[in-house]
Amino acid sequence: MMSATLYGMTAVALLLSWWFDREKTHRALKIGARSLYVVLPKILGMIALVGLVLALVPPELITRLFSFRGIGGFVLVAAIGAIITMPAPIAFPLVGSLLRLGAAPATLATFVTTLTMVGIITAPIEISYFGRRFTLIRQSLSFVTAIIIGLLMGVFL
């Protein structure tokens, strides 16, 4: 129902834009199509990789990995998330799949936070834009925050 509402609102906005200025709307649609063309292979590749991992790794191993107790378990899962790094539209469905497989919600909170906020693989790109000091501070704070979020989720759930 929510998706249908969003699609409907998008269609209405697109029609209004087309009605007010066809030229600008056409240019915007072309830019959007080009952006989708560039991003789509990366997104499909990540989805395929996640599917492959979920198919090859036994559910018991995933459950055991995401069921560690204490700070050590949170740090381990946070480190895995920091290394893997993926965008939210892919990370959230992955975490949903892990939850259905029996992973602990508190551990998954830590994992998804580092998965989307910390990026060891993408750090060189971030350093080139923002500098080494900013990147190290931001990623370190994000890593610690992810562990705190997981611990708090463990307390409240």
CSV table of C-alpha atoms in Angstrom, one decimal:
chain,number,residue,atom,x,y,z
A,1,MET,CA,0.0,0.0,0.0
A,2,MET,CA,2.8,2.4,0.9
A,3,SER,CA,4.7,1.7,-2.3
A,4,ALA,CA,1.5,2.3,-4.4
A,5,THR,CA,1.0,5.6,-2.7
A,6,LEU,CA,4.7,6.7,-3.3
A,7,TYR,CA,4.5,5.5,-7.0
A,8,GLY,CA,1.2,7.4,-7.4
A,9,MET,CA,2.6,10.6,-5.9
A,10,THR,CA,5.7,10.3,-8.1
A,11,ALA,CA,3.5,9.9,-11.2
A,12,VAL,CA,1.4,12.9,-10.3
A,13,ALA,CA,4.6,15.0,-9.7
A,14,LEU,CA,6.1,13.9,-13.0
A,15,LEU,CA,2.9,14.8,-14.9
A,16,LEU,CA,2.8,18.2,-13.2
A,17,SER,CA,6.4,18.8,-14.1
A,18,TRP,CA,5.7,17.7,-17.7
A,19,TRP,CA,2.7,20.0,-17.8
A,20,PHE,CA,4.7,23.1,-16.5
A,21,ASP,CA,7.9,22.6,-18.5
A,22,ARG,CA,8.3,19.7,-20.9
A,23,GLU,CA,11.9,20.6,-21.8
A,24,LYS,CA,13.2,20.6,-18.2
A,25,THR,CA,11.3,17.4,-17.4
A,26,HIS,CA,12.7,15.7,-20.4
A,27,ARG,CA,16.3,16.7,-19.5
A,28,ALA,CA,15.7,15.6,-15.9
A,29,LEU,CA,14.5,12.2,-17.1
A,30,LYS,CA,17.5,11.8,-19.3
A,31,ILE,CA,19.9,12.6,-16.4
A,32,GLY,CA,18.0,10.2,-14.2
A,33,ALA,CA,18.2,7.4,-16.8
A,34,ARG,CA,22.0,8.0,-17.2
A,35,SER,CA,22.5,7.8,-13.5
A,36,LEU,CA,20.5,4.6,-13.2
A,37,TYR,CA,22.5,3.2,-16.1
A,38,VAL,CA,25.8,3.9,-14.2
A,39,VAL,CA,24.6,2.7,-10.8
A,40,LEU,CA,22.5,-0.4,-11.8
A,41,PRO,CA,25.4,-2.8,-12.6
A,42,LYS,CA,26.9,-2.0,-9.2
A,43,ILE,CA,23.6,-2.5,-7.3
A,44,LEU,CA,22.9,-5.7,-9.2
A,45,GLY,CA,26.4,-7.0,-8.5
A,46,MET,CA,26.0,-6.3,-4.8
A,47,ILE,CA,22.6,-8.0,-4.7
A,48,ALA,CA,24.1,-11.0,-6.5
A,49,LEU,CA,27.0,-11.2,-4.1
A,50,VAL,CA,24.7,-11.0,-1.1
A,51,GLY,CA,22.5,-13.7,-2.5
A,52,LEU,CA,25.5,-15.9,-3.2
A,53,VAL,CA,26.8,-15.5,0.3
A,54,LEU,CA,23.4,-16.3,1.8
A,55,ALA,CA,23.2,-19.4,-0.5
A,56,LEU,CA,26.7,-20.7,0.2
A,57,VAL,CA,27.1,-19.9,3.9
A,58,PRO,CA,25.1,-22.3,6.1
A,59,PRO,CA,22.3,-20.6,8.2
A,60,GLU,CA,23.8,-22.2,11.4
A,61,LEU,CA,27.1,-20.3,10.8
A,62,ILE,CA,25.3,-17.0,10.2
A,63,THR,CA,23.2,-17.5,13.3
A,64,ARG,CA,26.2,-18.4,15.4
A,65,LEU,CA,28.2,-15.4,14.1
A,66,PHE,CA,25.4,-13.0,14.8
A,67,SER,CA,24.6,-14.4,18.2
A,68,PHE,CA,27.9,-13.7,20.0
A,69,ARG,CA,27.4,-12.1,23.4
A,70,GLY,CA,29.3,-9.2,25.0
A,71,ILE,CA,31.4,-6.5,23.6
A,72,GLY,CA,33.7,-8.9,21.7
A,73,GLY,CA,30.8,-10.1,19.6
A,74,PHE,CA,29.7,-6.6,18.8
A,75,VAL,CA,33.3,-5.6,17.9
A,76,LEU,CA,33.6,-8.7,15.6
A,77,VAL,CA,30.4,-8.0,13.8
A,78,ALA,CA,31.2,-4.3,13.6
A,79,ALA,CA,34.5,-5.1,12.0
A,80,ILE,CA,32.9,-7.3,9.4
A,81,GLY,CA,30.4,-4.6,8.6
A,82,ALA,CA,33.1,-2.0,8.3
A,83,ILE,CA,35.1,-4.1,5.9
A,84,ILE,CA,32.2,-5.1,3.7
A,85,THR,CA,30.4,-1.7,3.3
A,86,MET,CA,27.3,-1.4,1.2
A,87,PRO,CA,24.5,1.1,0.6
A,88,ALA,CA,21.4,1.1,2.7
A,89,PRO,CA,19.0,-0.2,0.0
A,90,ILE,CA,21.0,-3.4,-0.1
A,91,ALA,CA,22.1,-3.5,3.5
A,92,PHE,CA,18.6,-3.4,5.0
A,93,PRO,CA,17.2,-6.4,3.0
A,94,LEU,CA,20.3,-8.3,3.9
A,95,VAL,CA,19.9,-7.7,7.6
A,96,GLY,CA,16.2,-8.6,7.2
A,97,SER,CA,17.3,-12.0,5.7
A,98,LEU,CA,19.8,-12.5,8.6
A,99,LEU,CA,17.1,-11.7,11.1
A,100,ARG,CA,14.8,-14.3,9.5
A,101,LEU,CA,17.7,-16.8,9.8
A,102,GLY,CA,17.8,-16.3,13.6
A,103,ALA,CA,20.5,-13.6,14.0
A,104,ALA,CA,20.2,-11.5,17.2
A,105,PRO,CA,18.6,-8.1,16.6
A,106,ALA,CA,21.1,-6.2,18.8
A,107,THR,CA,24.1,-7.7,16.9
A,108,LEU,CA,22.3,-6.9,13.6
A,109,ALA,CA,21.9,-3.3,14.7
A,110,THR,CA,25.7,-3.0,15.1
A,111,PHE,CA,26.3,-4.8,11.8
A,112,VAL,CA,23.9,-2.6,9.7
A,113,THR,CA,25.3,0.6,11.3
A,114,THR,CA,28.9,-0.2,10.4
A,115,LEU,CA,27.8,-1.7,7.1
A,116,THR,CA,26.3,1.7,6.0
A,117,MET,CA,28.4,4.2,8.0
A,118,VAL,CA,31.9,2.9,8.1
A,119,GLY,CA,33.8,2.1,4.9
A,120,ILE,CA,37.3,0.7,5.1
A,121,ILE,CA,37.1,-0.1,1.3
A,122,THR,CA,35.8,3.3,0.4
A,123,ALA,CA,38.1,5.2,2.8
A,124,PRO,CA,40.7,6.2,0.1
A,125,ILE,CA,37.9,7.9,-1.9
A,126,GLU,CA,36.7,9.7,1.2
A,127,ILE,CA,40.2,10.7,2.1
A,128,SER,CA,40.7,12.2,-1.4
A,129,TYR,CA,37.6,14.4,-0.8
A,130,PHE,CA,37.7,15.3,2.9
A,131,GLY,CA,41.3,14.5,4.0
A,132,ARG,CA,42.8,11.8,6.2
A,133,ARG,CA,42.1,13.4,9.6
A,134,PHE,CA,38.4,14.0,8.9
A,135,THR,CA,37.9,10.5,7.5
A,136,LEU,CA,39.7,8.8,10.4
A,137,ILE,CA,37.7,10.7,13.0
A,138,ARG,CA,34.4,10.2,11.2
A,139,GLN,CA,34.9,6.5,10.7
A,140,SER,CA,36.2,5.9,14.2
A,141,LEU,CA,33.2,7.7,15.8
A,142,SER,CA,30.9,5.8,13.5
A,143,PHE,CA,32.5,2.5,14.5
A,144,VAL,CA,32.2,3.2,18.2
A,145,THR,CA,28.6,4.6,17.8
A,146,ALA,CA,27.6,1.4,16.0
A,147,ILE,CA,28.8,-0.7,19.0
A,148,ILE,CA,27.0,1.6,21.4
A,149,ILE,CA,23.8,1.3,19.3
A,150,GLY,CA,24.1,-2.5,19.4
A,151,LEU,CA,24.6,-2.6,23.1
A,152,LEU,CA,21.6,-0.3,23.7
A,153,MET,CA,19.5,-2.5,21.4
A,154,GLY,CA,20.5,-5.5,23.5
A,155,VAL,CA,19.4,-3.7,26.7
A,156,PHE,CA,16.0,-2.5,25.3
A,157,LEU,CA,15.0,-5.6,23.3
